[in-house]
């Protein structure tokens, strides 16, 4: 599944297999249809991330996700 139980919250070097990135880049409809829970930030929270902010997550994960 899109978010199976083996998926790490962050898979260093691979945003497309990282839980947080999947939750940031998919909609509630896509995620809920695959039993993955809601998107982040939570719909209706009036919080949004810009494309640049999401890209920062992707870049961080791609570069190894170091603290």
N, CA, C and O atoms as a Tripos MOL2 file, in Angstrom:
@<TRIPOS>MOLECULE
protein
  268   267    67     0     0
PROTEIN
NO_CHARGES

@<TRIPOS>ATOM
      1 N           0.8400   -1.1960    0.0000 N.3       1 UNK1
      2 CA          0.0000    0.0000    0.0000 C.3       1 UNK1
      3 C           0.8730    1.2430    0.0000 C.2       1 UNK1
      4 O           2.0900    1.1740    0.1700 O.2       1 UNK1
      5 N           0.2290    2.3630   -0.1920 N.am      2 UNK2
      6 CA          0.9480    3.6270   -0.2170 C.3       2 UNK2
      7 C           1.7130    3.8330    1.0820 C.2       2 UNK2
      8 O           2.8670    4.2630    1.0610 O.2       2 UNK2
      9 N           1.0900    3.5350    2.1990 N.am      3 UNK3
     10 CA          1.7330    3.6560    3.5100 C.3       3 UNK3
     11 C           1.5900    2.3470    4.2670 C.2       3 UNK3
     12 O           0.7230    2.2210    5.1310 O.2       3 UNK3
     13 N           2.4220    1.3840    3.9560 N.am      4 UNK4
     14 CA          2.3350    0.1270    4.6830 C.3       4 UNK4
     15 C           3.0560    0.2420    6.0250 C.2       4 UNK4
     16 O           3.7480    1.2270    6.2850 O.2       4 UNK4
     17 N           2.8920   -0.7510    6.8570 N.am      5 UNK5
     18 CA          3.4430   -0.7000    8.2130 C.3       5 UNK5
     19 C           4.9620   -0.7630    8.2280 C.2       5 UNK5
     20 O           5.5740   -0.4550    9.2510 O.2       5 UNK5
     21 N           5.5820   -1.1500    7.1320 N.am      6 UNK6
     22 CA          7.0450   -1.2180    7.0630 C.3       6 UNK6
     23 C           7.6650    0.0990    6.6270 C.2       6 UNK6
     24 O           8.8840    0.2580    6.6930 O.2       6 UNK6
     25 N           6.8440    1.0460    6.1800 N.am      7 UNK7
     26 CA          7.3620    2.3090    5.6810 C.3       7 UNK7
     27 C           7.8860    3.1570    6.8430 C.2       7 UNK7
     28 O           7.1880    3.3760    7.8330 O.2       7 UNK7
     29 N           9.1230    3.6280    6.7030 N.am      8 UNK8
     30 CA          9.7230    4.4780    7.7230 C.3       8 UNK8
     31 C           9.1550    5.8920    7.6470 C.2       8 UNK8
     32 O           8.7380    6.3460    6.5820 O.2       8 UNK8
     33 N           9.1430    6.5670    8.7610 N.am      9 UNK9
     34 CA          8.6760    7.9590    8.7580 C.3       9 UNK9
     35 C           9.5170    8.7760    7.7920 C.2       9 UNK9
     36 O           9.0020    9.6310    7.0720 O.2       9 UNK9
     37 N          10.8140    8.5040    7.7840 N.am     10 UNK10
     38 CA         11.7230    9.1150    6.8180 C.3      10 UNK10
     39 C          12.6590    8.0200    6.3280 C.2      10 UNK10
     40 O          13.3310    7.3640    7.1240 O.2      10 UNK10
     41 N          12.7000    7.8300    5.0380 N.am     11 UNK11
     42 CA         13.6180    6.8820    4.4070 C.3      11 UNK11
     43 C          14.7460    7.7190    3.8050 C.2      11 UNK11
     44 O          14.6060    8.2350    2.6960 O.2      11 UNK11
     45 N          15.8710    7.8620    4.5280 N.am     12 UNK12
     46 CA         16.9430    8.7300    4.0370 C.3      12 UNK12
     47 C          17.3040    8.4280    2.5830 C.2      12 UNK12
     48 O          17.5410    7.2810    2.2040 O.2      12 UNK12
     49 N          17.3360    9.4870    1.7890 N.am     13 UNK13
     50 CA         17.6730    9.3660    0.3780 C.3      13 UNK13
     51 C          16.4890    9.0940   -0.5360 C.2      13 UNK13
     52 O          16.6450    9.0990   -1.7570 O.2      13 UNK13
     53 N          15.3040    8.8560    0.0280 N.am     14 UNK14
     54 CA         14.1640    8.4600   -0.8110 C.3      14 UNK14
     55 C          12.8460    9.0630   -0.3250 C.2      14 UNK14
     56 O          12.1050    8.4210    0.4190 O.2      14 UNK14
     57 N          12.5510   10.2980   -0.7460 N.am     15 UNK15
     58 CA         11.3080   10.9330   -0.2940 C.3      15 UNK15
     59 C          10.0470   10.1740   -0.6890 C.2      15 UNK15
     60 O           9.0750   10.1680    0.0660 O.2      15 UNK15
     61 N          10.0420    9.5350   -1.8540 N.am     16 UNK16
     62 CA          8.8200    8.8620   -2.3120 C.3      16 UNK16
     63 C           8.4680    7.6380   -1.4730 C.2      16 UNK16
     64 O           7.3580    7.1170   -1.5840 O.2      16 UNK16
     65 N           9.3870    7.1740   -0.6440 N.am     17 UNK17
     66 CA          9.1070    6.0660    0.2630 C.3      17 UNK17
     67 C           9.1530    6.5210    1.7180 C.2      17 UNK17
     68 O           9.2960    5.6960    2.6200 O.2      17 UNK17
     69 N           9.0340    7.8140    1.9480 N.am     18 UNK18
     70 CA          9.0380    8.3780    3.2920 C.3      18 UNK18
     71 C           7.6240    8.8020    3.6770 C.2      18 UNK18
     72 O           6.9770    9.5800    2.9760 O.2      18 UNK18
     73 N           7.1620    8.2710    4.8070 N.am     19 UNK19
     74 CA          5.8180    8.5360    5.3130 C.3      19 UNK19
     75 C           5.4940   10.0280    5.3060 C.2      19 UNK19
     76 O           4.4560   10.4390    4.7870 O.2      19 UNK19
     77 N           6.3750   10.8310    5.8770 N.am     20 UNK20
     78 CA          6.0730   12.2640    6.0050 C.3      20 UNK20
     79 C           5.9040   12.9150    4.6320 C.2      20 UNK20
     80 O           5.0010   13.7320    4.4490 O.2      20 UNK20
     81 N           6.7440   12.5720    3.6790 N.am     21 UNK21
     82 CA          6.6520   13.1720    2.3520 C.3      21 UNK21
     83 C           5.3670   12.7380    1.6490 C.2      21 UNK21
     84 O           4.7130   13.5470    0.9910 O.2      21 UNK21
     85 N           5.0140   11.4800    1.7870 N.am     22 UNK22
     86 CA          3.7650   10.9760    1.1980 C.3      22 UNK22
     87 C           2.5720   11.7240    1.7790 C.2      22 UNK22
     88 O           1.6620   12.1060    1.0430 O.2      22 UNK22
     89 N           2.5670   11.9360    3.0960 N.am     23 UNK23
     90 CA          1.4580   12.6390    3.7440 C.3      23 UNK23
     91 C           1.4130   14.1100    3.3310 C.2      23 UNK23
     92 O           0.3340   14.7010    3.2840 O.2      23 UNK23
     93 N           2.5600   14.7060    3.0320 N.am     24 UNK24
     94 CA          2.6090   16.1130    2.6300 C.3      24 UNK24
     95 C           2.2170   16.3310    1.1730 C.2      24 UNK24
     96 O           1.7640   17.4150    0.8070 O.2      24 UNK24
     97 N           2.3870   15.3130    0.3450 N.am     25 UNK25
     98 CA          2.2060   15.5150   -1.0950 C.3      25 UNK25
     99 C           0.9750   14.8280   -1.6760 C.2      25 UNK25
    100 O           0.7880   14.8260   -2.8930 O.2      25 UNK25
    101 N           0.1440   14.2510   -0.8350 N.am     26 UNK26
    102 CA         -1.0880   13.6240   -1.3120 C.3      26 UNK26
    103 C          -2.2970   14.2520   -0.6400 C.2      26 UNK26
    104 O          -2.1810   14.8880    0.4080 O.2      26 UNK26
    105 N          -3.4430   14.0700   -1.2460 N.am     27 UNK27
    106 CA         -4.6830   14.6250   -0.7060 C.3      27 UNK27
    107 C          -5.3620   13.6260    0.2220 C.2      27 UNK27
    108 O          -5.0410   12.4370    0.2240 O.2      27 UNK27
    109 N          -6.3040   14.1300    1.0080 N.am     28 UNK28
    110 CA         -7.1090   13.2490    1.8560 C.3      28 UNK28
    111 C          -7.7710   12.1560    1.0210 C.2      28 UNK28
    112 O          -7.8120   10.9950    1.4280 O.2      28 UNK28
    113 N          -8.2870   12.5300   -0.1450 N.am     29 UNK29
    114 CA         -8.9930   11.5710   -0.9940 C.3      29 UNK29
    115 C          -8.0850   10.4060   -1.3730 C.2      29 UNK29
    116 O          -8.4870    9.2460   -1.2830 O.2      29 UNK29
    117 N          -6.8760   10.7110   -1.7910 N.am     30 UNK30
    118 CA         -5.9280    9.6620   -2.1780 C.3      30 UNK30
    119 C          -5.5480    8.8180   -0.9690 C.2      30 UNK30
    120 O          -5.5760    7.5880   -1.0300 O.2      30 UNK30
    121 N          -5.1960    9.4730    0.1180 N.am     31 UNK31
    122 CA         -4.7190    8.7530    1.3050 C.3      31 UNK31
    123 C          -5.8230    7.9390    1.9650 C.2      31 UNK31
    124 O          -5.6070    6.7790    2.3170 O.2      31 UNK31
    125 N          -6.9980    8.5270    2.1390 N.am     32 UNK32
    126 CA         -8.0930    7.8270    2.7960 C.3      32 UNK32
    127 C          -8.5640    6.6440    1.9440 C.2      32 UNK32
    128 O          -8.9900    5.6180    2.4740 O.2      32 UNK32
    129 N          -8.4820    6.8000    0.6170 N.am     33 UNK33
    130 CA         -8.8620    5.7160   -0.2700 C.3      33 UNK33
    131 C          -7.9360    4.5120   -0.1460 C.2      33 UNK33
    132 O          -8.2850    3.4040   -0.5540 O.2      33 UNK33
    133 N          -6.7630    4.7380    0.4150 N.am     34 UNK34
    134 CA         -5.7900    3.6610    0.6020 C.3      34 UNK34
    135 C          -5.5980    3.3540    2.0860 C.2      34 UNK34
    136 O          -4.6110    2.7330    2.4780 O.2      34 UNK34
    137 N          -6.5570    3.7990    2.9090 N.am     35 UNK35
    138 CA         -6.5200    3.5670    4.3590 C.3      35 UNK35
    139 C          -5.2500    4.1050    5.0110 C.2      35 UNK35
    140 O          -4.6570    3.4490    5.8680 O.2      35 UNK35
    141 N          -4.8380    5.3020    4.6000 N.am     36 UNK36
    142 CA         -3.6050    5.9060    5.1110 C.3      36 UNK36
    143 C          -3.8550    7.0920    6.0360 C.2      36 UNK36
    144 O          -2.9060    7.7460    6.4690 O.2      36 UNK36
    145 N          -5.1200    7.3790    6.3450 N.am     37 UNK37
    146 CA         -5.4140    8.5330    7.1880 C.3      37 UNK37
    147 C          -5.3240    9.8280    6.4000 C.2      37 UNK37
    148 O          -5.0590    9.8070    5.1980 O.2      37 UNK37
    149 N          -5.5410   10.9470    7.0630 N.am     38 UNK38
    150 CA         -5.5860   12.2330    6.3750 C.3      38 UNK38
    151 C          -4.2070   12.7580    5.9720 C.2      38 UNK38
    152 O          -3.1700   12.3200    6.4690 O.2      38 UNK38
    153 N          -4.2500   13.7140    5.0520 N.am     39 UNK39
    154 CA         -3.0370   14.3920    4.6110 C.3      39 UNK39
    155 C          -2.5100   15.3020    5.7180 C.2      39 UNK39
    156 O          -3.1960   15.5600    6.7070 O.2      39 UNK39
    157 N          -1.2910   15.7800    5.5370 N.am     40 UNK40
    158 CA         -0.7030   16.7440    6.4720 C.3      40 UNK40
    159 C          -0.3720   18.0050    5.6830 C.2      40 UNK40
    160 O           0.0350   17.8950    4.5270 O.2      40 UNK40
    161 N          -0.5270   19.1930    6.2530 N.am     41 UNK41
    162 CA         -1.2250   19.4310    7.5100 C.3      41 UNK41
    163 C          -2.6980   19.0550    7.3820 C.2      41 UNK41
    164 O          -3.2480   18.9840    6.2830 O.2      41 UNK41
    165 N          -3.3100   18.8200    8.5120 N.am     42 UNK42
    166 CA         -4.6900   18.3390    8.5610 C.3      42 UNK42
    167 C          -5.6180   19.2790    7.7890 C.2      42 UNK42
    168 O          -5.5840   20.4960    7.9720 O.2      42 UNK42
    169 N          -6.4420   18.6930    6.9290 N.am     43 UNK43
    170 CA         -7.4130   19.4580    6.1650 C.3      43 UNK43
    171 C          -8.3500   20.1820    7.1340 C.2      43 UNK43
    172 O          -8.8130   19.6020    8.1150 O.2      43 UNK43
    173 N          -8.6180   21.4430    6.8470 N.am     44 UNK44
    174 CA         -9.4960   22.2250    7.7130 C.3      44 UNK44
    175 C          -8.7550   22.9540    8.8130 C.2      44 UNK44
    176 O          -9.3640   23.7090    9.5710 O.2      44 UNK44
    177 N          -7.4510   22.7440    8.9150 N.am     45 UNK45
    178 CA         -6.6690   23.3920    9.9730 C.3      45 UNK45
    179 C          -6.2590   24.8110    9.5900 C.2      45 UNK45
    180 O          -5.7230   25.5520   10.4140 O.2      45 UNK45
    181 N          -6.5120   25.1830    8.3410 N.am     46 UNK46
    182 CA         -6.0960   26.4860    7.8050 C.3      46 UNK46
    183 C          -4.5830   26.6110    7.7270 C.2      46 UNK46
    184 O          -4.0620   27.7140    7.5580 O.2      46 UNK46
    185 N          -3.8740   25.5020    7.8470 N.am     47 UNK47
    186 CA         -2.4180   25.4920    7.6900 C.3      47 UNK47
    187 C          -2.0970   24.9200    6.3220 C.2      47 UNK47
    188 O          -2.7180   23.9510    5.8860 O.2      47 UNK47
    189 N          -1.1420   25.5100    5.6540 N.am     48 UNK48
    190 CA         -0.7160   25.0050    4.3530 C.3      48 UNK48
    191 C           0.7980   25.0940    4.2640 C.2      48 UNK48
    192 O           1.4350   25.8710    4.9750 O.2      48 UNK48
    193 N           1.3490   24.2990    3.3970 N.am     49 UNK49
    194 CA          2.7700   24.3790    3.0910 C.3      49 UNK49
    195 C           2.9020   24.8530    1.6590 C.2      49 UNK49
    196 O           2.1360   24.4510    0.7840 O.2      49 UNK49
    197 N           3.8740   25.7040    1.4320 N.am     50 UNK50
    198 CA          4.1340   26.1590    0.0720 C.3      50 UNK50
    199 C           4.8880   25.0710   -0.6810 C.2      50 UNK50
    200 O           5.4170   24.1320   -0.0860 O.2      50 UNK50
    201 N           4.9260   25.2140   -1.9820 N.am     51 UNK51
    202 CA          5.6960   24.2860   -2.8080 C.3      51 UNK51
    203 C           7.1610   24.3010   -2.3750 C.2      51 UNK51
    204 O           7.8080   23.2540   -2.3350 O.2      51 UNK51
    205 N           7.6750   25.4670   -2.0550 N.am     52 UNK52
    206 CA          9.0730   25.5880   -1.6160 C.3      52 UNK52
    207 C           9.3050   24.8490   -0.2970 C.2      52 UNK52
    208 O          10.3500   24.2230   -0.1210 O.2      52 UNK52
    209 N           8.3520   24.9100    0.6260 N.am     53 UNK53
    210 CA          8.4930   24.2110    1.9020 C.3      53 UNK53
    211 C           8.4700   22.6950    1.7010 C.2      53 UNK53
    212 O           9.2420   21.9710    2.3290 O.2      53 UNK53
    213 N           7.5910   22.2230    0.8350 N.am     54 UNK54
    214 CA          7.5420   20.7930    0.5450 C.3      54 UNK54
    215 C           8.8380   20.3570   -0.1360 C.2      54 UNK54
    216 O           9.3490   19.2700    0.1300 O.2      54 UNK54
    217 N           9.3620   21.2070   -1.0110 N.am     55 UNK55
    218 CA         10.6320   20.9080   -1.6720 C.3      55 UNK55
    219 C          11.7690   20.8340   -0.6530 C.2      55 UNK55
    220 O          12.6900   20.0330   -0.8160 O.2      55 UNK55
    221 N          11.7190   21.6480    0.3830 N.am     56 UNK56
    222 CA         12.7340   21.5850    1.4400 C.3      56 UNK56
    223 C          12.7130   20.2170    2.1170 C.2      56 UNK56
    224 O          13.7720   19.6550    2.3960 O.2      56 UNK56
    225 N          11.5260   19.6720    2.3850 N.am     57 UNK57
    226 CA         11.4170   18.3300    2.9560 C.3      57 UNK57
    227 C          12.0250   17.3070    2.0030 C.2      57 UNK57
    228 O          12.7980   16.4430    2.4170 O.2      57 UNK57
    229 N          11.6710   17.4110    0.7360 N.am     58 UNK58
    230 CA         12.1900   16.4810   -0.2640 C.3      58 UNK58
    231 C          13.7120   16.5440   -0.3360 C.2      58 UNK58
    232 O          14.3810   15.5110   -0.3390 O.2      58 UNK58
    233 N          14.2520   17.7500   -0.3940 N.am     59 UNK59
    234 CA         15.7050   17.9310   -0.4660 C.3      59 UNK59
    235 C          16.3880   17.3600    0.7710 C.2      59 UNK59
    236 O          17.4130   16.6860    0.6660 O.2      59 UNK59
    237 N          15.8180   17.6330    1.9380 N.am     60 UNK60
    238 CA         16.3890   17.1400    3.2010 C.3      60 UNK60
    239 C          16.4370   15.6100    3.2100 C.2      60 UNK60
    240 O          17.4490   15.0100    3.5700 O.2      60 UNK60
    241 N          15.3320   14.9960    2.8090 N.am     61 UNK61
    242 CA         15.2820   13.5330    2.7820 C.3      61 UNK61
    243 C          16.2670   12.9940    1.7490 C.2      61 UNK61
    244 O          17.0060   12.0500    2.0280 O.2      61 UNK61
    245 N          16.2800   13.5900    0.5560 N.am     62 UNK62
    246 CA         17.1730   13.1600   -0.5170 C.3      62 UNK62
    247 C          18.6370   13.2330   -0.0870 C.2      62 UNK62
    248 O          19.4430   12.3830   -0.4650 O.2      62 UNK62
    249 N          18.9720   14.2390    0.6960 N.am     63 UNK63
    250 CA         20.3440   14.4370    1.1460 C.3      63 UNK63
    251 C          20.6990   13.6080    2.3900 C.2      63 UNK63
    252 O          21.7660   13.7980    2.9730 O.2      63 UNK63
    253 N          19.8240   12.7060    2.7900 N.am     64 UNK64
    254 CA         20.1390   11.8130    3.8850 C.3      64 UNK64
    255 C          19.4010   12.0640    5.1650 C.2      64 UNK64
    256 O          19.5690   11.3070    6.1210 O.2      64 UNK64
    257 N          18.5770   13.1070    5.2280 N.am     65 UNK65
    258 CA         17.7240   13.3950    6.3830 C.3      65 UNK65
    259 C          18.5000   13.5000    7.6950 C.2      65 UNK65
    260 O          18.0810   12.9650    8.7210 O.2      65 UNK65
    261 N          19.6020   14.1770    7.6480 N.am     66 UNK66
    262 CA         20.4010   14.3490    8.8570 C.3      66 UNK66
    263 C          19.7830   15.4360    9.7410 C.2      66 UNK66
    264 O          19.2730   16.4340    9.2330 O.2      66 UNK66
    265 N          19.8280   15.2410   11.0810 N.am     67 UNK67
    266 CA         19.2180   16.2390   11.9810 C.3      67 UNK67
    267 C          19.8770   17.5990   11.8920 C.2      67 UNK67
    268 O          19.4710   18.5290   12.5890 O.2      67 UNK67
@<TRIPOS>BOND
     1     1     2 1
     2     2     3 1
     3     3     4 2
     4     3     5 am
     5     5     6 1
     6     6     7 1
     7     7     8 2
     8     7     9 am
     9     9    10 1
    10    10    11 1
    11    11    12 2
    12    11    13 am
    13    13    14 1
    14    14    15 1
    15    15    16 2
    16    15    17 am
    17    17    18 1
    18    18    19 1
    19    19    20 2
    20    19    21 am
    21    21    22 1
    22    22    23 1
    23    23    24 2
    24    23    25 am
    25    25    26 1
    26    26    27 1
    27    27    28 2
    28    27    29 am
    29    29    30 1
    30    30    31 1
    31    31    32 2
    32    31    33 am
    33    33    34 1
    34    34    35 1
    35    35    36 2
    36    35    37 am
    37    37    38 1
    38    38    39 1
    39    39    40 2
    40    39    41 am
    41    41    42 1
    42    42    43 1
    43    43    44 2
    44    43    45 am
    45    45    46 1
    46    46    47 1
    47    47    48 2
    48    47    49 am
    49    49    50 1
    50    50    51 1
    51    51    52 2
    52    51    53 am
    53    53    54 1
    54    54    55 1
    55    55    56 2
    56    55    57 am
    57    57    58 1
    58    58    59 1
    59    59    60 2
    60    59    61 am
    61    61    62 1
    62    62    63 1
    63    63    64 2
    64    63    65 am
    65    65    66 1
    66    66    67 1
    67    67    68 2
    68    67    69 am
    69    69    70 1
    70    70    71 1
    71    71    72 2
    72    71    73 am
    73    73    74 1
    74    74    75 1
    75    75    76 2
    76    75    77 am
    77    77    78 1
    78    78    79 1
    79    79    80 2
    80    79    81 am
    81    81    82 1
    82    82    83 1
    83    83    84 2
    84    83    85 am
    85    85    86 1
    86    86    87 1
    87    87    88 2
    88    87    89 am
    89    89    90 1
    90    90    91 1
    91    91    92 2
    92    91    93 am
    93    93    94 1
    94    94    95 1
    95    95    96 2
    96    95    97 am
    97    97    98 1
    98    98    99 1
    99    99   100 2
   100    99   101 am
   101   101   102 1
   102   102   103 1
   103   103   104 2
   104   103   105 am
   105   105   106 1
   106   106   107 1
   107   107   108 2
   108   107   109 am
   109   109   110 1
   110   110   111 1
   111   111   112 2
   112   111   113 am
   113   113   114 1
   114   114   115 1
   115   115   116 2
   116   115   117 am
   117   117   118 1
   118   118   119 1
   119   119   120 2
   120   119   121 am
   121   121   122 1
   122   122   123 1
   123   123   124 2
   124   123   125 am
   125   125   126 1
   126   126   127 1
   127   127   128 2
   128   127   129 am
   129   129   130 1
   130   130   131 1
   131   131   132 2
   132   131   133 am
   133   133   134 1
   134   134   135 1
   135   135   136 2
   136   135   137 am
   137   137   138 1
   138   138   139 1
   139   139   140 2
   140   139   141 am
   141   141   142 1
   142   142   143 1
   143   143   144 2
   144   143   145 am
   145   145   146 1
   146   146   147 1
   147   147   148 2
   148   147   149 am
   149   149   150 1
   150   150   151 1
   151   151   152 2
   152   151   153 am
   153   153   154 1
   154   154   155 1
   155   155   156 2
   156   155   157 am
   157   157   158 1
   158   158   159 1
   159   159   160 2
   160   159   161 am
   161   161   162 1
   162   162   163 1
   163   163   164 2
   164   163   165 am
   165   165   166 1
   166   166   167 1
   167   167   168 2
   168   167   169 am
   169   169   170 1
   170   170   171 1
   171   171   172 2
   172   171   173 am
   173   173   174 1
   174   174   175 1
   175   175   176 2
   176   175   177 am
   177   177   178 1
   178   178   179 1
   179   179   180 2
   180   179   181 am
   181   181   182 1
   182   182   183 1
   183   183   184 2
   184   183   185 am
   185   185   186 1
   186   186   187 1
   187   187   188 2
   188   187   189 am
   189   189   190 1
   190   190   191 1
   191   191   192 2
   192   191   193 am
   193   193   194 1
   194   194   195 1
   195   195   196 2
   196   195   197 am
   197   197   198 1
   198   198   199 1
   199   199   200 2
   200   199   201 am
   201   201   202 1
   202   202   203 1
   203   203   204 2
   204   203   205 am
   205   205   206 1
   206   206   207 1
   207   207   208 2
   208   207   209 am
   209   209   210 1
   210   210   211 1
   211   211   212 2
   212   211   213 am
   213   213   214 1
   214   214   215 1
   215   215   216 2
   216   215   217 am
   217   217   218 1
   218   218   219 1
   219   219   220 2
   220   219   221 am
   221   221   222 1
   222   222   223 1
   223   223   224 2
   224   223   225 am
   225   225   226 1
   226   226   227 1
   227   227   228 2
   228   227   229 am
   229   229   230 1
   230   230   231 1
   231   231   232 2
   232   231   233 am
   233   233   234 1
   234   234   235 1
   235   235   236 2
   236   235   237 am
   237   237   238 1
   238   238   239 1
   239   239   240 2
   240   239   241 am
   241   241   242 1
   242   242   243 1
   243   243   244 2
   244   243   245 am
   245   245   246 1
   246   246   247 1
   247   247   248 2
   248   247   249 am
   249   249   250 1
   250   250   251 1
   251   251   252 2
   252   251   253 am
   253   253   254 1
   254   254   255 1
   255   255   256 2
   256   255   257 am
   257   257   258 1
   258   258   259 1
   259   259   260 2
   260   259   261 am
   261   261   262 1
   262   262   263 1
   263   263   264 2
   264   263   265 am
   265   265   266 1
   266   266   267 1
   267   267   268 2
@<TRIPOS>SUBSTRUCTURE
     1 UNK1         2 RESIDUE 1 A UNK
     2 UNK2         6 RESIDUE 1 A UNK
     3 UNK3        10 RESIDUE 1 A UNK
     4 UNK4        14 RESIDUE 1 A UNK
     5 UNK5        18 RESIDUE 1 A UNK
     6 UNK6        22 RESIDUE 1 A UNK
     7 UNK7        26 RESIDUE 1 A UNK
     8 UNK8        30 RESIDUE 1 A UNK
     9 UNK9        34 RESIDUE 1 A UNK
    10 UNK10       38 RESIDUE 1 A UNK
    11 UNK11       42 RESIDUE 1 A UNK
    12 UNK12       46 RESIDUE 1 A UNK
    13 UNK13       50 RESIDUE 1 A UNK
    14 UNK14       54 RESIDUE 1 A UNK
    15 UNK15       58 RESIDUE 1 A UNK
    16 UNK16       62 RESIDUE 1 A UNK
    17 UNK17       66 RESIDUE 1 A UNK
    18 UNK18       70 RESIDUE 1 A UNK
    19 UNK19       74 RESIDUE 1 A UNK
    20 UNK20       78 RESIDUE 1 A UNK
    21 UNK21       82 RESIDUE 1 A UNK
    22 UNK22       86 RESIDUE 1 A UNK
    23 UNK23       90 RESIDUE 1 A UNK
    24 UNK24       94 RESIDUE 1 A UNK
    25 UNK25       98 RESIDUE 1 A UNK
    26 UNK26      102 RESIDUE 1 A UNK
    27 UNK27      106 RESIDUE 1 A UNK
    28 UNK28      110 RESIDUE 1 A UNK
    29 UNK29      114 RESIDUE 1 A UNK
    30 UNK30      118 RESIDUE 1 A UNK
    31 UNK31      122 RESIDUE 1 A UNK
    32 UNK32      126 RESIDUE 1 A UNK
    33 UNK33      130 RESIDUE 1 A UNK
    34 UNK34      134 RESIDUE 1 A UNK
    35 UNK35      138 RESIDUE 1 A UNK
    36 UNK36      142 RESIDUE 1 A UNK
    37 UNK37      146 RESIDUE 1 A UNK
    38 UNK38      150 RESIDUE 1 A UNK
    39 UNK39      154 RESIDUE 1 A UNK
    40 UNK40      158 RESIDUE 1 A UNK
    41 UNK41      162 RESIDUE 1 A UNK
    42 UNK42      166 RESIDUE 1 A UNK
    43 UNK43      170 RESIDUE 1 A UNK
    44 UNK44      174 RESIDUE 1 A UNK
    45 UNK45      178 RESIDUE 1 A UNK
    46 UNK46      182 RESIDUE 1 A UNK
    47 UNK47      186 RESIDUE 1 A UNK
    48 UNK48      190 RESIDUE 1 A UNK
    49 UNK49      194 RESIDUE 1 A UNK
    50 UNK50      198 RESIDUE 1 A UNK
    51 UNK51      202 RESIDUE 1 A UNK
    52 UNK52      206 RESIDUE 1 A UNK
    53 UNK53      210 RESIDUE 1 A UNK
    54 UNK54      214 RESIDUE 1 A UNK
    55 UNK55      218 RESIDUE 1 A UNK
    56 UNK56      222 RESIDUE 1 A UNK
    57 UNK57      226 RESIDUE 1 A UNK
    58 UNK58      230 RESIDUE 1 A UNK
    59 UNK59      234 RESIDUE 1 A UNK
    60 UNK60      238 RESIDUE 1 A UNK
    61 UNK61      242 RESIDUE 1 A UNK
    62 UNK62      246 RESIDUE 1 A UNK
    63 UNK63      250 RESIDUE 1 A UNK
    64 UNK64      254 RESIDUE 1 A UNK
    65 UNK65      258 RESIDUE 1 A UNK
    66 UNK66      262 RESIDUE 1 A UNK
    67 UNK67      266 RESIDUE 1 A UNK
